[in-house]
PDB file of C-alpha atoms in Angstrom:
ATOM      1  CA  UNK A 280      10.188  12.760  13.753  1.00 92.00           C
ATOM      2  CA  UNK A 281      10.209  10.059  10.864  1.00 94.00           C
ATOM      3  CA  UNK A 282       8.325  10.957   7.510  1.00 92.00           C
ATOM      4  CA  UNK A 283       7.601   7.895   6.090  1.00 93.00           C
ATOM      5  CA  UNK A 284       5.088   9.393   2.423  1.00 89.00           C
ATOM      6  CA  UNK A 285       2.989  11.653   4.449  1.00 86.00           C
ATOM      7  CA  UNK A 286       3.213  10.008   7.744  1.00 88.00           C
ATOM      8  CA  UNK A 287       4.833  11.209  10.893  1.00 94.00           C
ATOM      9  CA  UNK A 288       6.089   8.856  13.032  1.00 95.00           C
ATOM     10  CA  UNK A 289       6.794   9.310  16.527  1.00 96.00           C
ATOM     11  CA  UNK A 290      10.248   7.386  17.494  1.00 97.00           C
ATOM     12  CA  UNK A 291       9.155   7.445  21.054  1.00 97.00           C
ATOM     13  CA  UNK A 292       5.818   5.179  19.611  1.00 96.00           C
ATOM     14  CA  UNK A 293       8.568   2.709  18.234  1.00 97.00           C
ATOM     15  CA  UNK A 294      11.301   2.694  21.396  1.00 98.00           C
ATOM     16  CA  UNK A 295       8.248   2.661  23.943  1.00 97.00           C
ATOM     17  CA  UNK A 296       7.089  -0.500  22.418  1.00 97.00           C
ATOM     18  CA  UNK A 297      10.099  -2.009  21.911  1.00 98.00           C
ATOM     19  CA  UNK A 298      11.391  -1.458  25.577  1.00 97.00           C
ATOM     20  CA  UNK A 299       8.259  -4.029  26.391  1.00 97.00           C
ATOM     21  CA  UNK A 300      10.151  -6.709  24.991  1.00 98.00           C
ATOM     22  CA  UNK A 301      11.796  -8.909  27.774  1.00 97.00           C
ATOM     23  CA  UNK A 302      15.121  -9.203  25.758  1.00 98.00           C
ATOM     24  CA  UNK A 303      15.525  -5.643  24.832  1.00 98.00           C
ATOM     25  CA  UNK A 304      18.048  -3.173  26.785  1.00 98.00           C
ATOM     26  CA  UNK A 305      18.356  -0.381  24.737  1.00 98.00           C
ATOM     27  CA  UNK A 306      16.430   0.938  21.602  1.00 98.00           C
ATOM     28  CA  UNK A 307      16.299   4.082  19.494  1.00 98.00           C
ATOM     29  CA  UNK A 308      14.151   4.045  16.752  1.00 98.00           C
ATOM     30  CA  UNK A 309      15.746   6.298  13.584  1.00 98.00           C
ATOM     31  CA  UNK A 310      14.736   7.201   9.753  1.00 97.00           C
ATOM     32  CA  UNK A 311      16.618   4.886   7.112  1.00 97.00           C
ATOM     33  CA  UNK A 312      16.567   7.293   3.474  1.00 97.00           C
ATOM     34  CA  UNK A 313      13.649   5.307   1.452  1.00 96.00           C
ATOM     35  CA  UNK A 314      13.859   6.154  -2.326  1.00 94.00           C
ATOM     36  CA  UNK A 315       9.643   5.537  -2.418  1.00 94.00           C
ATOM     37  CA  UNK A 316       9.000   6.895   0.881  1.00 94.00           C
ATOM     38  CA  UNK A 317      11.164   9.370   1.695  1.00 94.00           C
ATOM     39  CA  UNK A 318      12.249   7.764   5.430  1.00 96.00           C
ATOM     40  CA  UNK A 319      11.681   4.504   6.991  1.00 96.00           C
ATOM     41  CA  UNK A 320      11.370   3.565  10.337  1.00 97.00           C
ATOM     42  CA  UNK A 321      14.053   1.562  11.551  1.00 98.00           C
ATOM     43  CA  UNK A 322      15.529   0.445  15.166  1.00 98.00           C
ATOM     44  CA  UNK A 323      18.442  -0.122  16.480  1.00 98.00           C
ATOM     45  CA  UNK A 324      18.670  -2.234  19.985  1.00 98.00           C
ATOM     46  CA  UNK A 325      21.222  -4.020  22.374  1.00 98.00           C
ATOM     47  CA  UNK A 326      19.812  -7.109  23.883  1.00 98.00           C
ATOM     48  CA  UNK A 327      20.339  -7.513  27.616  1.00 98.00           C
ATOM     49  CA  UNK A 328      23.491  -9.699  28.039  1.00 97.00           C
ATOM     50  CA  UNK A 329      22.537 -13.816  27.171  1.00 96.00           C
ATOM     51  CA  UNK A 330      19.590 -13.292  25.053  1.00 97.00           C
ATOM     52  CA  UNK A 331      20.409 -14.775  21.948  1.00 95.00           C
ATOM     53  CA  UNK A 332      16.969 -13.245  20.283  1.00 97.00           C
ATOM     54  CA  UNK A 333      17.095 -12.019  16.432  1.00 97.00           C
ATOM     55  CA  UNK A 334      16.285  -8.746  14.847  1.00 96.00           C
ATOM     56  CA  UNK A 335      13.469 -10.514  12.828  1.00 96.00           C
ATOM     57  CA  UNK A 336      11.774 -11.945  16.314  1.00 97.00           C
ATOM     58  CA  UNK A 337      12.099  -8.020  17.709  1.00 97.00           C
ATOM     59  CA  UNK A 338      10.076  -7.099  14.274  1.00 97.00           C
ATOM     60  CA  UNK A 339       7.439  -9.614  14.467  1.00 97.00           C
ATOM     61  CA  UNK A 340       6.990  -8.319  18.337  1.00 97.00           C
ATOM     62  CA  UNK A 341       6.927  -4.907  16.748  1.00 97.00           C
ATOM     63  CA  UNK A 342       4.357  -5.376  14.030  1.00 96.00           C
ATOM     64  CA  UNK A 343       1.854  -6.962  16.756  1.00 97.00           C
ATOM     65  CA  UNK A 344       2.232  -4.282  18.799  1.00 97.00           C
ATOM     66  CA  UNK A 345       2.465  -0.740  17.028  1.00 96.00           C
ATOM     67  CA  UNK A 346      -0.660  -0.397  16.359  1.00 91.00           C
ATOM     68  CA  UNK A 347      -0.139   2.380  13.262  1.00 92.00           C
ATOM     69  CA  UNK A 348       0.990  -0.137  10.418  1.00 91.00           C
ATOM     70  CA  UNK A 349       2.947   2.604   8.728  1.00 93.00           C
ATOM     71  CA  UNK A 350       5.313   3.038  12.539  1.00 95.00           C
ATOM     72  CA  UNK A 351       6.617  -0.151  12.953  1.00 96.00           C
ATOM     73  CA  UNK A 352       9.980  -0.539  12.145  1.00 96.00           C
ATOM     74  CA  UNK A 353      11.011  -2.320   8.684  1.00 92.00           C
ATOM     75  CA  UNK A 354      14.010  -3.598   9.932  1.00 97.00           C
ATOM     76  CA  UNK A 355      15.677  -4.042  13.462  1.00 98.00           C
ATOM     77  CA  UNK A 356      19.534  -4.281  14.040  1.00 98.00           C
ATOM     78  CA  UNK A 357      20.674  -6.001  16.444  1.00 98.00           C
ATOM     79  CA  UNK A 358      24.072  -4.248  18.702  1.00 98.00           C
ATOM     80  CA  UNK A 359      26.869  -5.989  20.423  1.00 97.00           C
ATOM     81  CA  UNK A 360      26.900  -1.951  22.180  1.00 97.00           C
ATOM     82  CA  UNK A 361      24.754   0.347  21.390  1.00 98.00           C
ATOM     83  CA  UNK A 362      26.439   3.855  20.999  1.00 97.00           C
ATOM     84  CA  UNK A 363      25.878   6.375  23.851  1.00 97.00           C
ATOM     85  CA  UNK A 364      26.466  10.595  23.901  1.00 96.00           C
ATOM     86  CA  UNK A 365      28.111  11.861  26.915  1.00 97.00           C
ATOM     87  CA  UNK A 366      24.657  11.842  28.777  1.00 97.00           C
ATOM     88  CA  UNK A 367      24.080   8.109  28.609  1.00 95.00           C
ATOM     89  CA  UNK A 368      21.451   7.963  25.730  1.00 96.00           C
ATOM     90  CA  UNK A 369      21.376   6.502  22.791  1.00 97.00           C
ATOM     91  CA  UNK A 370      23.643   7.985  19.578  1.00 97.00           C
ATOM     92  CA  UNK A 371      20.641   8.516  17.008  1.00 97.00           C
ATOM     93  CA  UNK A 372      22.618  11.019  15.087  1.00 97.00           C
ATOM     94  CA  UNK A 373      25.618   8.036  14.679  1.00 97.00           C
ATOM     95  CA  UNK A 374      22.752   5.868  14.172  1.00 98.00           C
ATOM     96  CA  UNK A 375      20.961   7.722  11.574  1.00 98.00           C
ATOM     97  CA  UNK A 376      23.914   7.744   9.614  1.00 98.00           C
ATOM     98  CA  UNK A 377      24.607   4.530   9.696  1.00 98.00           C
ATOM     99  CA  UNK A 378      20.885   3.505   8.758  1.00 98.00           C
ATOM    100  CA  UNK A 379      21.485   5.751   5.452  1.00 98.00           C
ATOM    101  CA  UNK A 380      24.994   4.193   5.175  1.00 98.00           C
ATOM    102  CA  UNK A 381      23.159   1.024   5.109  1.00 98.00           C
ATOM    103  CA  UNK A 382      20.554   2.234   2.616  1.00 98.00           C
ATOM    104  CA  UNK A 383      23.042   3.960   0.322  1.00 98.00           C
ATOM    105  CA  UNK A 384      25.194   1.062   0.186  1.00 97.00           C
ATOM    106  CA  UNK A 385      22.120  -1.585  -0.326  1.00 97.00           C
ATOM    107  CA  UNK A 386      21.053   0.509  -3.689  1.00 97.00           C
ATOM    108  CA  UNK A 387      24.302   0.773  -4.804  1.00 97.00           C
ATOM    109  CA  UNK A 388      25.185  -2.433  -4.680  1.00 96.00           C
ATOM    110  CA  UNK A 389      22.041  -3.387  -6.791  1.00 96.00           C
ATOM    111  CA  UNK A 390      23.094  -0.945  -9.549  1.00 96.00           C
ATOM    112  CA  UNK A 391      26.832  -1.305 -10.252  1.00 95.00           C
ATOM    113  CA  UNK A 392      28.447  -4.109 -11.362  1.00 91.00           C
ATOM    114  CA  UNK A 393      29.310  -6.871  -8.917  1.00 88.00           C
ATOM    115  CA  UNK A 394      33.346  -6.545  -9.301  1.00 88.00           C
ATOM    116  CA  UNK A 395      32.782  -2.659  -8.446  1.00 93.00           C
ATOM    117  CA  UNK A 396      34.008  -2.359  -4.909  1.00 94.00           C
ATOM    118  CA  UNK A 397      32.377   0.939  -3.173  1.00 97.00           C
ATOM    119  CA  UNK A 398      32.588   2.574   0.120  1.00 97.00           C
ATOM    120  CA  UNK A 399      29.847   4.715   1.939  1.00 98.00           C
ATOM    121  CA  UNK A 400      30.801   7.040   4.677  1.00 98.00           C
ATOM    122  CA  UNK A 401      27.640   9.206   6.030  1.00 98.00           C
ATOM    123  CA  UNK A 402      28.488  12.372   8.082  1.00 97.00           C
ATOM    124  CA  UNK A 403      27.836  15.663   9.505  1.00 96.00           C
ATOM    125  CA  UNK A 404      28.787  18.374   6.580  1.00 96.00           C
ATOM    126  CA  UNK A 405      29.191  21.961   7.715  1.00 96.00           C
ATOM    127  CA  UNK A 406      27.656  22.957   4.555  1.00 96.00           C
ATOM    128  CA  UNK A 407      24.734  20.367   4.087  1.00 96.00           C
ATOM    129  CA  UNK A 408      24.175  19.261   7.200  1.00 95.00           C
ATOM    130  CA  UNK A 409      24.830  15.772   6.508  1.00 97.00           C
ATOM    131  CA  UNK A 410      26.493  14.366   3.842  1.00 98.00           C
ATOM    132  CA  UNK A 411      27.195  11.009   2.109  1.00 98.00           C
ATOM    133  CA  UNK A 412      30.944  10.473   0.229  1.00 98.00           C
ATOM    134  CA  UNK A 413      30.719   7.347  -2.131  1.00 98.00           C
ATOM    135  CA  UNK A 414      34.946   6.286  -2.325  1.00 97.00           C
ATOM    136  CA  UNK A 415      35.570   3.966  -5.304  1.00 96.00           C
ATOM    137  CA  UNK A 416      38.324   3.025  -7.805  1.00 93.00           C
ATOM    138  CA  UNK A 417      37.813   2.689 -11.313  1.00 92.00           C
ATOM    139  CA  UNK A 418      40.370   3.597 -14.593  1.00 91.00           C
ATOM    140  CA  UNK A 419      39.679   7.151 -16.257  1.00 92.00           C
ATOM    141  CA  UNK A 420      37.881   5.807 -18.622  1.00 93.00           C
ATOM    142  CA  UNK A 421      35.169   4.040 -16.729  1.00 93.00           C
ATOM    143  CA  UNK A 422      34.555   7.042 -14.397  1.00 95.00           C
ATOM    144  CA  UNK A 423      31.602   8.734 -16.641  1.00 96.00           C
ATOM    145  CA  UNK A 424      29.601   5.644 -16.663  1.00 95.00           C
ATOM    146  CA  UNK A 425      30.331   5.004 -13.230  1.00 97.00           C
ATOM    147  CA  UNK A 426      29.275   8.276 -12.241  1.00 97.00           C
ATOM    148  CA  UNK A 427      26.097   8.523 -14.048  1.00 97.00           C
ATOM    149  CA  UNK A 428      25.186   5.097 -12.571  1.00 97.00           C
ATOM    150  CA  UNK A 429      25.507   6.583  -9.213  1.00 98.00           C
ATOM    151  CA  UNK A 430      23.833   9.733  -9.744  1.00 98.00           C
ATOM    152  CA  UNK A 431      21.017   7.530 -10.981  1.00 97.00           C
ATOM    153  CA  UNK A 432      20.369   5.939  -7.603  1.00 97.00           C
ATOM    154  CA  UNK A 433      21.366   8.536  -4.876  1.00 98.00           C
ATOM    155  CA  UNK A 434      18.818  11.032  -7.086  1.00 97.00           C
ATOM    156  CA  UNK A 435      16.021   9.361  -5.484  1.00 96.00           C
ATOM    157  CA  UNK A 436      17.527  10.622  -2.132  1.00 97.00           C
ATOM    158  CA  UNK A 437      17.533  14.139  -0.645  1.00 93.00           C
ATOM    159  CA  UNK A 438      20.897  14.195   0.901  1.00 96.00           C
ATOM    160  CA  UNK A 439      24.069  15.351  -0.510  1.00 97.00           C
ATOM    161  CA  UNK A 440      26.396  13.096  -1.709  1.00 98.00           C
ATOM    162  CA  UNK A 441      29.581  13.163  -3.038  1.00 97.00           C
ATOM    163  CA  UNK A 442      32.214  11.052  -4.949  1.00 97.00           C
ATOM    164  CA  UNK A 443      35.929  10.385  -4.108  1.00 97.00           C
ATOM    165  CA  UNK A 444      37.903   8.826  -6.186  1.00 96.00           C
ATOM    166  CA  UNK A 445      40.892   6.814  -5.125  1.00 91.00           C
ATOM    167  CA  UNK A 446      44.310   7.437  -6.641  1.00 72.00           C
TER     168      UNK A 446
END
């Protein structure tokens, strides 16, 4: 289920629809973190082999054919493979963290400064269920600000996060 501000949004709605598209093999249909919303709905699909259509021609297919505004998916991402479990289905725990990878990474690059470099790795965490670690490198003394700039943004988000600093 994806709660997108007080809707909830059926993937199945999302994948069903998108399956109707002639150059779509695979789709799962995730929630992206959304600091306004809570979750988006997002998709993730591997075209069938030739098809050289983009993620923003699977979107406009999308929008015309969800019918609930709120479901269709604000952005589609495109696969070279999409990632499988053991039974042969689509990976939406892999995918959902790398839709909040994506997120994280997008709002953090908007706040810090543009020489900052940053990495986001999104997991499963025994303790939290899943967690986001934000690696950087910065000199001692830059560290507070650095860290108050990040808890700025990833307070807007209900999943854990924490920081690692490289040596």
């Amino acid at each position: 289920l994806i709660i997108r501000g007080g809707h909830n949004i059926d993937p199945t709605m999302i994948e069903e629809t998108l399956r109707r598209h002639k150059s779509v093999l695979l789709v799962a249909a995730v929630s992206k973190p959304d600091a306004y919303a809570g979750e988006l709905p997002v998709a993730y699909v591997q075209l069938v082999k030739g098809s050289t259509t983009t993620g923003e021609e699977i979107a406009e297919f999308a929008r015309a054919h969800i019918t609930e505004r709120a479901a269709a998916p604000k952005e589609i991402y495109v696969l070279d493979e999409m990632p499988l479990t053991d039974v042969g289905k689509p990976s939406k725990v892999h995918l959902r963290h790398d839709a909040a990878k994506r997120a994280f990474s997008s709002a953090l690059r908007e706040a810090l400064d543009a020489g900052q470099s940053f990495d986001v790795t999104v997991g499963t965490d025994a303790t939290h269920g899943t967690a986001a670690t934000i690696g950087l490198a910065a000199a001692m003394a830059q560290r507070a600000g650095l860290e108050k700039t990040i808890h700025e943004v990833m307070k807007a988000y209900t999943m854990h996060y924490s920081i690692q600093w490289a040596q």
